[in-house]
Coordinates of N, CA and C in Angstrom, one line a residue:
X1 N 134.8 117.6 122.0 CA 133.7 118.1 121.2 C 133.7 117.3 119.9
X2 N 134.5 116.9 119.4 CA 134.9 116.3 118.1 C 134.6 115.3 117.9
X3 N 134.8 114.4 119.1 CA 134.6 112.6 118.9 C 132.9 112.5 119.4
X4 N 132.6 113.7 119.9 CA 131.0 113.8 120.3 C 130.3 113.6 118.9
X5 N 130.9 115.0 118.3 CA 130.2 114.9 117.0 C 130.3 113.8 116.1
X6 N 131.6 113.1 116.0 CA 131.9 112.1 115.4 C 131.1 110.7 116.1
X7 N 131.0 110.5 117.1 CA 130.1 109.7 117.5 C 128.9 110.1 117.4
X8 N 128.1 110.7 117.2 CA 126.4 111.1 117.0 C 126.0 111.3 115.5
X9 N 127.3 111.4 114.5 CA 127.3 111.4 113.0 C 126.6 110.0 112.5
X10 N 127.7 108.9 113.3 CA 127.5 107.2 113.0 C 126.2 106.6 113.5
X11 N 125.1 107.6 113.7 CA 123.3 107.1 113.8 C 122.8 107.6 113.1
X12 N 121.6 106.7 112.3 CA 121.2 107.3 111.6 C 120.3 108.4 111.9
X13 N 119.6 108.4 113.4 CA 118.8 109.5 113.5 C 119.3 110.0 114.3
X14 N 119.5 111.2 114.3 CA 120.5 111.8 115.9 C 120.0 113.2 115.7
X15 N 118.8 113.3 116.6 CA 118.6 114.7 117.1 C 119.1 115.9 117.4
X16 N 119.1 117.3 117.2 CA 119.8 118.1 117.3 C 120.1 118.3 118.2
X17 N 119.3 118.4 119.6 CA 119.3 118.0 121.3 C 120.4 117.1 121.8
X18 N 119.8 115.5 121.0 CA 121.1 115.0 121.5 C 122.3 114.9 121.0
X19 N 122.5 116.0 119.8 CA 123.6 116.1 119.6 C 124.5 117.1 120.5
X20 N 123.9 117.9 120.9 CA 124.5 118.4 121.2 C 124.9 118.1 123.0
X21 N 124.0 117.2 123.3 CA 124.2 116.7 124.6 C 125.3 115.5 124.5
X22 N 125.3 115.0 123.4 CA 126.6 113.7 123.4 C 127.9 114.6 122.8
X23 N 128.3 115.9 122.3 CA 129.3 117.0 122.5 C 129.1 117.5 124.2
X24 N 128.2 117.7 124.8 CA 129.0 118.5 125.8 C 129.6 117.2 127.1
X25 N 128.8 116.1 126.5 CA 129.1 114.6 127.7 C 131.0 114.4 127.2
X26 N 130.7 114.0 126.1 CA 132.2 113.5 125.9 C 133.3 114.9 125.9
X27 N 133.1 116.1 125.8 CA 133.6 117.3 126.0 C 134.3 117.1 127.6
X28 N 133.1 116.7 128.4 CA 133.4 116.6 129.7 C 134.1 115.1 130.0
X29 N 134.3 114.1 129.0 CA 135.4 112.9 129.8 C 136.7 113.6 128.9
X30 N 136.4 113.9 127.9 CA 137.7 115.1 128.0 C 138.8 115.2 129.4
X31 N 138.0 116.4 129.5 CA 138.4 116.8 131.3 C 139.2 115.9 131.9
X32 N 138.6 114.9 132.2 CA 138.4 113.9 133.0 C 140.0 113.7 133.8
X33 N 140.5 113.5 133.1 CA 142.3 113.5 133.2 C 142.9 114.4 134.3
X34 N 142.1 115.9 134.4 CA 142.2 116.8 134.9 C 141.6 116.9 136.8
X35 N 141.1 115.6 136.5 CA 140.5 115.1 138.0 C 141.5 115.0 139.3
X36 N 142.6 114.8 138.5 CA 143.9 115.0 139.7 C 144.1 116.0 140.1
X37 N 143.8 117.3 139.7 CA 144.1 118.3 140.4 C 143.4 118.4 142.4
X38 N 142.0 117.6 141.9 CA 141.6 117.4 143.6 C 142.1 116.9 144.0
X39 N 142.6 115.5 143.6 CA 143.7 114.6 144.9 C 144.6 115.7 145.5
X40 N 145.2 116.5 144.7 CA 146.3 117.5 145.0 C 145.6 118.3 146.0
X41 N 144.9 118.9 145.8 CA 143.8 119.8 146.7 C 144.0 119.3 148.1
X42 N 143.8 118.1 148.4 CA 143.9 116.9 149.6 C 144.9 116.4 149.8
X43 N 146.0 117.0 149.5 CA 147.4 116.8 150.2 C 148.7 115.9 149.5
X44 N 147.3 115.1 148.3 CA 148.8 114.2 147.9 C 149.7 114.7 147.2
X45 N 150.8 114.0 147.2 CA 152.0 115.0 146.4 C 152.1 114.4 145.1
X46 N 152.5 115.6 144.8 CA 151.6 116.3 143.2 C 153.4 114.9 141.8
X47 N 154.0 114.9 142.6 CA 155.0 114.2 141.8 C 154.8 112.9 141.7
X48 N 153.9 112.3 142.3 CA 153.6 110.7 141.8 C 152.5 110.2 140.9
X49 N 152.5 108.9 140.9 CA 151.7 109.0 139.7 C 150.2 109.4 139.5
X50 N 150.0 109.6 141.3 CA 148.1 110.0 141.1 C 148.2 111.7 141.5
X51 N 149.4 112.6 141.2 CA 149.4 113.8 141.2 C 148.8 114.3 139.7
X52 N 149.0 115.7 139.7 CA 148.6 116.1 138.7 C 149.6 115.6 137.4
X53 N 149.0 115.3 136.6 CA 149.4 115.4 135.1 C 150.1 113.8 135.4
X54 N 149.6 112.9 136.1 CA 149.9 111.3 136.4 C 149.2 110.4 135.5
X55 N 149.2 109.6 136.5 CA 148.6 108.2 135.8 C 147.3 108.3 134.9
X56 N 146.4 109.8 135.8 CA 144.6 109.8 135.1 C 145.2 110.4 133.4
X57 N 146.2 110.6 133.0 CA 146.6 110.9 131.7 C 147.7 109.8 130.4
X58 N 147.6 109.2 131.6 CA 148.0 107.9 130.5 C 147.1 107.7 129.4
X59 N 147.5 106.5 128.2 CA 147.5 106.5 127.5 C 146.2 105.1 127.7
X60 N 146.7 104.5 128.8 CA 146.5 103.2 129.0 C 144.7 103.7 129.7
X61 N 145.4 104.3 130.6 CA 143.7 105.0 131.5 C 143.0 105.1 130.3
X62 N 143.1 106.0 129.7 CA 141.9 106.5 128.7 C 141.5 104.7 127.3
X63 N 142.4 104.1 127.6 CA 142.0 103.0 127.3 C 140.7 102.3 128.0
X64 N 141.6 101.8 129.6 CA 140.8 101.1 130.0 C 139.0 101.9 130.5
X65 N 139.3 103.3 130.6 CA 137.9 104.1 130.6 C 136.8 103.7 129.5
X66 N 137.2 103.6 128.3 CA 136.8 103.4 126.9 C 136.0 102.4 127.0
X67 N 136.6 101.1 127.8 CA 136.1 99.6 127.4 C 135.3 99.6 128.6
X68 N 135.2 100.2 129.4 CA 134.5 100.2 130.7 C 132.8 100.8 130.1
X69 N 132.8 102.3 129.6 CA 132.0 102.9 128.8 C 131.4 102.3 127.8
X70 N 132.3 101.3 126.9 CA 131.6 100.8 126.0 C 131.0 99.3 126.7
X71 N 131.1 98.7 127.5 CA 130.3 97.7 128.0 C 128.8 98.2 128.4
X72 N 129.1 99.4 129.2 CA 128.0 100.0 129.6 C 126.8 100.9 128.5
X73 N 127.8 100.8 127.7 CA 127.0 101.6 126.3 C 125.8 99.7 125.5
X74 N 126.9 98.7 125.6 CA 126.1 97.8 125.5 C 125.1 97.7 126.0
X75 N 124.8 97.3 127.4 CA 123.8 97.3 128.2 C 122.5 98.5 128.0
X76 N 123.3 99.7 127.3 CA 122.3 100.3 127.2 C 121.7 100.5 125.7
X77 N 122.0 99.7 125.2 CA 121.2 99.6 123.7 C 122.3 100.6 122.8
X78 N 123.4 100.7 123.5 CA 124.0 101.9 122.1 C 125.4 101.2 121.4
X79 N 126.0 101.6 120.4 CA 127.1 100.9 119.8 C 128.4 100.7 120.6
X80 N 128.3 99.8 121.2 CA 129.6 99.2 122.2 C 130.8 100.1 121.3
X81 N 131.1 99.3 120.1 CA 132.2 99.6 119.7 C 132.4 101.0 119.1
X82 N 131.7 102.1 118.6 CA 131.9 102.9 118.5 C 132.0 103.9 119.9
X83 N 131.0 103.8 120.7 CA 131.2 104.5 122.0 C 132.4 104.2 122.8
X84 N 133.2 103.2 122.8 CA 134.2 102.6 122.9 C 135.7 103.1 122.4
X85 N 135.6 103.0 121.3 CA 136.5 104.0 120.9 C 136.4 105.4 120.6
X86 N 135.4 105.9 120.4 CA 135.0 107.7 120.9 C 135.5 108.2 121.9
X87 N 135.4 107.1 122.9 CA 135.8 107.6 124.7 C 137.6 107.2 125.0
X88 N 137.8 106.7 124.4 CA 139.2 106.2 124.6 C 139.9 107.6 123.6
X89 N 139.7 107.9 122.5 CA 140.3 109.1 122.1 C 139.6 110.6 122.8
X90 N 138.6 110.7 123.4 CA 138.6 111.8 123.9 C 139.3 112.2 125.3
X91 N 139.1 110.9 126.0 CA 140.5 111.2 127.1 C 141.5 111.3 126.9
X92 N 141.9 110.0 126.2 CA 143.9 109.8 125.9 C 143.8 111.4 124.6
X93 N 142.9 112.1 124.1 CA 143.6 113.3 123.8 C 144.1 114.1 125.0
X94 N 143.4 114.1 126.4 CA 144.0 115.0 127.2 C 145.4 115.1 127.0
X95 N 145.8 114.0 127.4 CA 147.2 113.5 127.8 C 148.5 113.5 127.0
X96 N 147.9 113.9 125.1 CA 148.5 114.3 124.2 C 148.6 115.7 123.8
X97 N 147.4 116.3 124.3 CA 147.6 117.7 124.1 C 148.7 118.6 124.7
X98 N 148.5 117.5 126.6 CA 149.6 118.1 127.1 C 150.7 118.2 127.2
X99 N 150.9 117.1 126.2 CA 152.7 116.5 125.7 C 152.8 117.7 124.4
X100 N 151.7 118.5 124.2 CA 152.3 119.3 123.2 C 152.6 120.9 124.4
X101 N 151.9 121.3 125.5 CA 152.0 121.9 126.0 C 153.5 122.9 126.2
X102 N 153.7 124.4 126.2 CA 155.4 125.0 126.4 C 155.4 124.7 127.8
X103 N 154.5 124.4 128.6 CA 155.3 124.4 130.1 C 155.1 122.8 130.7
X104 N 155.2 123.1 132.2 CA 155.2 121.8 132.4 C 156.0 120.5 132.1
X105 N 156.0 119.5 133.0 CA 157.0 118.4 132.8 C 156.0 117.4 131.9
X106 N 156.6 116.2 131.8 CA 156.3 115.3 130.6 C 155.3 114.3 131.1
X107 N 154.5 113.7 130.3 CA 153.2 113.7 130.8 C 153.9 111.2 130.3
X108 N 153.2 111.0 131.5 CA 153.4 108.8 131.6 C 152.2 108.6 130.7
X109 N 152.6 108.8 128.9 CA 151.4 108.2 128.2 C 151.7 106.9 128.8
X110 N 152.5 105.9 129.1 CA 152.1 104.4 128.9 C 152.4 104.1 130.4
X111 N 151.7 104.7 131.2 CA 151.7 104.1 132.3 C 150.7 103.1 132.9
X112 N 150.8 102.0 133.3 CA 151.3 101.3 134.5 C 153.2 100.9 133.5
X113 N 152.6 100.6 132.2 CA 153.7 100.1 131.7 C 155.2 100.3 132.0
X114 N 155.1 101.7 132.1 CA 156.6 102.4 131.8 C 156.4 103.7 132.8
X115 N 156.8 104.5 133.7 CA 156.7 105.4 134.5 C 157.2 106.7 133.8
X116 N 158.0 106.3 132.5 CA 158.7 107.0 132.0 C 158.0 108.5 131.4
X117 N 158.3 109.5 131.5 CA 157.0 110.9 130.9 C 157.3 111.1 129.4
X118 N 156.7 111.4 128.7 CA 157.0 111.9 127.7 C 156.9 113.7 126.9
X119 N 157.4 114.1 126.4 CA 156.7 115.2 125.4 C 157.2 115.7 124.1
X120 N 156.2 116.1 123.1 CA 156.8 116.2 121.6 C 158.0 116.8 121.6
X121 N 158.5 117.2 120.7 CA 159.7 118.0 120.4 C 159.2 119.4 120.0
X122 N 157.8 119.5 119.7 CA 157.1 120.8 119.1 C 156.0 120.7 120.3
X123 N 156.7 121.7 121.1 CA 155.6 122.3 122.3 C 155.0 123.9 121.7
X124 N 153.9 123.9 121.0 CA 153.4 125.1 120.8 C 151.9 125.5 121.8
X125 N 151.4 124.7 122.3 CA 150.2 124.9 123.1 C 150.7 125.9 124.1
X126 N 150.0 126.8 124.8 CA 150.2 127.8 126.1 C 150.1 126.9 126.6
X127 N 150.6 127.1 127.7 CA 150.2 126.4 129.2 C 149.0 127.0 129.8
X128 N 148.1 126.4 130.2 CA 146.7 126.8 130.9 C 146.7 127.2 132.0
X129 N 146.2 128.8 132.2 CA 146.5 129.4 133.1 C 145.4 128.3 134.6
X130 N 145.8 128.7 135.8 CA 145.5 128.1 136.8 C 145.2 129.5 137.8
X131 N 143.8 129.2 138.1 CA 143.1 130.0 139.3 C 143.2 131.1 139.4
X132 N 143.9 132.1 140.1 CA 144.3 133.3 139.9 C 144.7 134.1 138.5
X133 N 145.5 133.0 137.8 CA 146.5 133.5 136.3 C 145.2 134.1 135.4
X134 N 143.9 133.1 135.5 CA 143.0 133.4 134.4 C 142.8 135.3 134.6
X135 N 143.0 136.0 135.8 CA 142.2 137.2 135.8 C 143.8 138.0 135.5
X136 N 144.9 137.9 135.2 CA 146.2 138.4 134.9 C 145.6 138.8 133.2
X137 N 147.1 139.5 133.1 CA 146.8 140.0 131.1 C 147.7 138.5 130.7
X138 N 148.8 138.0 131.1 CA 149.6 136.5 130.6 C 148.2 135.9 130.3
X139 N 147.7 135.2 131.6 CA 146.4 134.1 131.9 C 145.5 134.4 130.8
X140 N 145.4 135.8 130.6 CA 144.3 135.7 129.5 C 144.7 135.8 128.1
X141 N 145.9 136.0 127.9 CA 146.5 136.2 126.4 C 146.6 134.4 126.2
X142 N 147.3 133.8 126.9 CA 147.2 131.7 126.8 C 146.2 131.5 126.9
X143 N 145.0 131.7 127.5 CA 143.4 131.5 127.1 C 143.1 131.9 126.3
X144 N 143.1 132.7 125.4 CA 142.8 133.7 123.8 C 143.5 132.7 123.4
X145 N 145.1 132.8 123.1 CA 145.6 131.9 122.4 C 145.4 130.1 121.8
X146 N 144.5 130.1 123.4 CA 144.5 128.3 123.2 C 142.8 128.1 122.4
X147 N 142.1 129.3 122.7 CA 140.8 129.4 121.8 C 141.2 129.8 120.2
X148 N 141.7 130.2 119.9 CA 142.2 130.4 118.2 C 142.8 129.2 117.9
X149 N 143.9 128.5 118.7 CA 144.3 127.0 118.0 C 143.1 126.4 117.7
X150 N 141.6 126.1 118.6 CA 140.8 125.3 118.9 C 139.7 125.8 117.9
X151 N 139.7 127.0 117.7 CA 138.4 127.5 117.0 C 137.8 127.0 115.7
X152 N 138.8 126.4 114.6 CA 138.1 126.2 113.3 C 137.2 124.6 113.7
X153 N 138.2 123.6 114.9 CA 137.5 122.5 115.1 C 136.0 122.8 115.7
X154 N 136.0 123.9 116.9 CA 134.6 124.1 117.5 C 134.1 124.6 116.6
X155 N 134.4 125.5 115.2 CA 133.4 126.0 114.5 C 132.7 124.8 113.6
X156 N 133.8 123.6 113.0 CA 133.0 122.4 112.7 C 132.0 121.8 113.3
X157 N 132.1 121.8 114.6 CA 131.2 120.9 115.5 C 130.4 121.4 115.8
X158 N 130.3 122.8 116.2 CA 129.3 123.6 116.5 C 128.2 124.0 114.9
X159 N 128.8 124.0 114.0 CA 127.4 124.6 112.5 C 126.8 123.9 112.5
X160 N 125.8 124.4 112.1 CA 124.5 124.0 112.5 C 124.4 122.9 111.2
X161 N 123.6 121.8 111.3 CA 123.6 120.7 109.9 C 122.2 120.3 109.7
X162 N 121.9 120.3 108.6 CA 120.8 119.8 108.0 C 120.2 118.5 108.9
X163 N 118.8 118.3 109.5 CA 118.1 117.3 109.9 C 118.3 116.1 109.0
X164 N 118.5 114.8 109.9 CA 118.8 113.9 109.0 C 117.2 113.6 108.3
X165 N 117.1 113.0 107.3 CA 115.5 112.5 106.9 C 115.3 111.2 107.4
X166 N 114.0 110.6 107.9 CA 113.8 109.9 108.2 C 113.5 108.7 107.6
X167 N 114.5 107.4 108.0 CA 115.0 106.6 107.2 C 116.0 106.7 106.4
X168 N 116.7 107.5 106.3 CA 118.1 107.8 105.9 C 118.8 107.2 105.9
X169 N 118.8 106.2 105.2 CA 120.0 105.3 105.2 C 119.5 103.9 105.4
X170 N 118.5 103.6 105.3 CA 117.7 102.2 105.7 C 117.0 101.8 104.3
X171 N 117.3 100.2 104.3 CA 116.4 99.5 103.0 C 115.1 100.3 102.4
X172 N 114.6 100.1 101.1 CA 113.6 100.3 100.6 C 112.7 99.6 101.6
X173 N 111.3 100.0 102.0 CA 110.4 99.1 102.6 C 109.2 99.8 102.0
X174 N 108.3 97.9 101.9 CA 106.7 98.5 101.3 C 106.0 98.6 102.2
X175 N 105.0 99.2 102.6 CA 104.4 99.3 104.2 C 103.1 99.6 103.1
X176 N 102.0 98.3 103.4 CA 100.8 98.5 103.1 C 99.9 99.2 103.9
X177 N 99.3 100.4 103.8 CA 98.7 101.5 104.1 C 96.9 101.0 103.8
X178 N 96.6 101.1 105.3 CA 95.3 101.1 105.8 C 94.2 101.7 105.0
X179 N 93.0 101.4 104.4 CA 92.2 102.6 103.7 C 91.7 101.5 102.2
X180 N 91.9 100.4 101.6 CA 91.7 99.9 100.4 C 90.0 99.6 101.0
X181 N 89.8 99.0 99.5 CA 88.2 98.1 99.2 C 88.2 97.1 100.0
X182 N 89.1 96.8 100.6 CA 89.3 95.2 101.1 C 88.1 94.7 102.5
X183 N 86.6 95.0 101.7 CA 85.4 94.7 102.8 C 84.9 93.5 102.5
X184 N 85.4 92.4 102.0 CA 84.9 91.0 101.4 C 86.1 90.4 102.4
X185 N 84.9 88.5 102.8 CA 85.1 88.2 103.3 C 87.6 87.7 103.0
X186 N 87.9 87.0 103.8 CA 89.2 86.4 103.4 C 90.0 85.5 102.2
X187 N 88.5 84.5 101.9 CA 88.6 84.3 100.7 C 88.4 84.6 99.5
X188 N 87.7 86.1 100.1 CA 87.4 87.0 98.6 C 88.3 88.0 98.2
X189 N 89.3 87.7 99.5 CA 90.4 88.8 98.7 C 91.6 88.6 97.8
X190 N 91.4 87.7 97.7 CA 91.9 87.2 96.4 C 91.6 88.2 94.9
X191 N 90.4 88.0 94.5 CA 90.0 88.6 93.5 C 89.9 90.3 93.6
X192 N 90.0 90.9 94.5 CA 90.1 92.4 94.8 C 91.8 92.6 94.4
X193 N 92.6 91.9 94.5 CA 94.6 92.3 94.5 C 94.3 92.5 92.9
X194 N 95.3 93.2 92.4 CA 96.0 93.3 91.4 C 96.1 91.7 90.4
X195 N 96.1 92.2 89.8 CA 96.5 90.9 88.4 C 97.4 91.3 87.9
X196 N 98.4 90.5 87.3 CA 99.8 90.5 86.6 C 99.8 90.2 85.6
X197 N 100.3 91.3 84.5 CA 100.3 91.4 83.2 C 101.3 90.4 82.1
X198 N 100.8 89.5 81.7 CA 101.2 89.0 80.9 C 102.7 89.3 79.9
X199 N 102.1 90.7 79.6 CA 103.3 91.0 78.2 C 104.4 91.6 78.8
X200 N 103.8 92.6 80.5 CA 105.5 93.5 80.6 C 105.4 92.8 82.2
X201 N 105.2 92.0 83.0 CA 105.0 91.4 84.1 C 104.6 92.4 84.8
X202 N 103.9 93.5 84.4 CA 103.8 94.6 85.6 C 102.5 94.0 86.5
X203 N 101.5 95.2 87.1 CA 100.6 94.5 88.2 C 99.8 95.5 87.8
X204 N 98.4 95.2 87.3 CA 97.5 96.0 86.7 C 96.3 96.0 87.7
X205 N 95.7 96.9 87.7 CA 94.3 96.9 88.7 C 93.3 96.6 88.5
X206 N 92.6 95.5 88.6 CA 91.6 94.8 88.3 C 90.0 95.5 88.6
X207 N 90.0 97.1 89.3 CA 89.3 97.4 89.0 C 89.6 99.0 89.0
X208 N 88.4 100.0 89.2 CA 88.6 101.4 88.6 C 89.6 101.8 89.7
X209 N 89.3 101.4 91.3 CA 90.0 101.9 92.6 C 90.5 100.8 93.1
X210 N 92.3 101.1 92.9 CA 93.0 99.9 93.5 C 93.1 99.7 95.1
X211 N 93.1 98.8 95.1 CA 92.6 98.1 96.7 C 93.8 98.2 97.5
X212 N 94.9 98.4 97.1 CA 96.1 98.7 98.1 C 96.6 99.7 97.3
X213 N 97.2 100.6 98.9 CA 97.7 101.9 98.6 C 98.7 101.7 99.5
X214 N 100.3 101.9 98.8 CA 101.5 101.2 99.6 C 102.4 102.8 99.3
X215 N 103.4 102.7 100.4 CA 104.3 104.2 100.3 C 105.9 103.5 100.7
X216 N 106.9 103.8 100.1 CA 107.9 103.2 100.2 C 109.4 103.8 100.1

């Protein structure tokens, strides 16, 4: 939800709709890491590296996902390099959070590299209840619990924020505006413009109703 918001911040115009649609997208490659649970479902065993809590949680995965995303974010007209790195931290968070996790074995951030697991020395996260556990009083006290760790960030992402203004952030521009005296032929428009003042260099109007009306 975080790197959504942080990615939809870095445009200048970003709709409230799609804001909240590029929070619940990247919310869900989050997840993504968690995709191993169906291989398991289908028989493979759950201790190698495409079992649960394997290889889809490396450090390296949520890399190479990133650069894949952000090529494709090229093609689609959006910031390669920011979408690029937005997606590479919202997965490889999976894979750190769970190294902070109290249960569970140690999670191959640098895998293909190294097979080796890792986890912090400060496991304070609950372990996430699984299927049944969520309807237990445990399952739901580590669900409570993992929503109060999480809360002040969803309460940033989620407040509601002032509409950006249009042009926010973009150069001065003169945009001459349709509507002047300008009904003489091409060479007579000359004499209808503005004349330039001598003493303070300003642009004085050469008659009662100035012939261009500009907004900037």
């Amino acid at each position: 939800m975080l790197t959504g918001q942080l990615h939809g911040a870095g445009a200048v115009h970003h709709p409230k709709r799609q804001r909240y649609i590029a929070i619940a997208l990247f919310a869900a490659f989050s997840l993504l890491p968690d995709a191993d649970l169906l291989l398991a479902c289908f028989g493979v065993h759950d201790a190698g590296a495409v079992g649960h809590r394997g290889a889809s949680h490396s450090l390296v995965t949520a890399l190479m996902i990133g650069v894949a995303c952000g090529y494709f974010a090229r093609r689609m007209g959006l910031a390669p390099l920011r979408t690029a790195v937005a997606i590479t931290i919202a997965v490889g968070s999976h894979g750190l959070l769970d190294a902070l996790g109290e249960g569970g074995r140690g999670i191959p951030l640098f895998w293909p590299i190294t097979t080796h697991r890792f986890m912090f020395p400060w496991r304070f996260l609950p372990d996430a209840p699984r299927i049944n556990d969520y309807l237990s009083k445990d399952g739901a006290f580590r669900l409570i619990s993992e929503f109060c760790y999480f809360l002040p960030m969803m309460a940033y992402v989620l407040w509601p924020r002032r509409p950006a203004r249009p042009g926010a952030g973009d150069s001065p521009v003169l945009t001459v505006v349709k509507g002047g005296r300008l009904d003489t032929p091409a060479e007579g428009v000359a004499a209808t413009l503005p004349a330039a003042s001598a003493d303070s260099g300003s642009f004085v109007a050469t008659d009662s109703e100035s012939p261009l009306r500009s907004s900037g």
